[in-house]
């Protein structure tokens, strides 16, 4: 009896450096294809440590015409854009400045806003205005980089929090979870309609979370990373050996 069913494609890599190279090649290809098809591409970024090496390589990737890429975020922490924990700040430092993405194409979530609910509503409006909707009427982001936490969270959808069940909004505010600051995050329907999700996961501490996400049985409320089981588009897991990629 099989107990594992990975939603999407698994790309096993040997180590974080190979993971970053593999992720860069695949993300670049997806952006180039979206630009060739539609004349522009929407690209949504996550925070966390893992994607930084990939963002740095992507910034030097000559295949992508960054003047045709609109940048969005999957989630943001409730801090100023210059703060060390700002997802915007890290994307700017590693990717946006070096790739010279035009400022008018960079759409950051306002983590510094006093009213995070209003900032989330504004962001949903921006997504609806800038990202063409699919047949379900939901903006379908072309390409997204996402990650998985040790506790199996993804975006800012945390275990045991009701956010995962929100289906009437595309972007919401998230109250503080444990010791973490409040956040803004995209919701389940937004994730489910992304055309190409690339999940970058490295390190032995992620292995138990991946096992729960990939198990045939499980509860998305306990293991939010199971949200990817509902994706309409392509889901690609780019994993290093320590996190459970088999390649040695
Ligand atoms: C965030 C993220 C979050 C992240 C995971 C993995 O802002 O914290 O968007 O969902 O992707 O926590 O983070 P690491 O790459 O640091 O393991």
Coordinates of C-alpha atoms and ligand atoms in Angstrom, one line a residue, residues 45-52 74-77 85 87 145-151 153-158 180-181 183 200-202 205-206, ligand 1:
X45 CA 7.9 36.0 -4.1
X46 CA 8.1 34.4 -0.7
X47 CA 10.4 35.3 2.2
X48 CA 12.5 33.0 4.3
X49 CA 16.2 32.1 3.9
X50 CA 16.0 29.4 1.3
X51 CA 15.1 31.4 -1.9
X52 CA 17.8 34.1 -1.4
X74 CA 3.0 35.7 -1.3
X75 CA 3.3 37.1 2.2
X76 CA 4.9 39.9 4.2
X77 CA 5.7 40.4 7.9
X85 CA 12.6 40.7 8.6
X87 CA 10.4 40.0 2.7
X145 CA 8.4 30.9 -5.3
X146 CA 7.2 29.3 -2.0
X147 CA 8.6 27.6 1.0
X148 CA 7.7 25.2 3.8
X149 CA 8.4 25.9 7.5
X150 CA 9.5 23.2 10.0
X151 CA 5.9 23.2 11.3
X153 CA 3.3 26.2 7.3
X154 CA 3.5 27.8 3.9
X155 CA 3.0 31.5 2.9
X156 CA 1.7 32.8 6.3
X157 CA -0.8 29.9 6.7
X158 CA 0.1 28.5 10.1
X180 CA 6.0 35.8 15.2
X181 CA 4.8 39.3 14.2
X183 CA 1.5 39.3 8.7
X200 CA 12.2 25.4 -2.5
X201 CA 12.9 23.3 0.5
X202 CA 16.3 22.5 2.1
X205 CA 14.6 20.0 9.8
X206 CA 12.1 20.2 6.9
Ligands
LIG1 C1 7.9 33.9 5.3 C2 7.6 33.0 4.2 C3 7.4 31.5 4.7 C4 8.7 30.8 4.2 C5 8.9 29.5 5.1 C6 10.2 28.8 4.7 O1 7.8 35.1 5.1 O2 8.3 33.5 6.4 O3 7.0 33.4 3.1 O4 6.3 30.9 4.3 O5 8.6 30.5 2.9 O6 8.9 29.8 6.4 O7 11.3 29.7 5.1 P1 12.8 29.3 5.0 O8 13.1 29.3 3.6 O9 13.5 30.3 5.8 O10 12.9 27.9 5.6

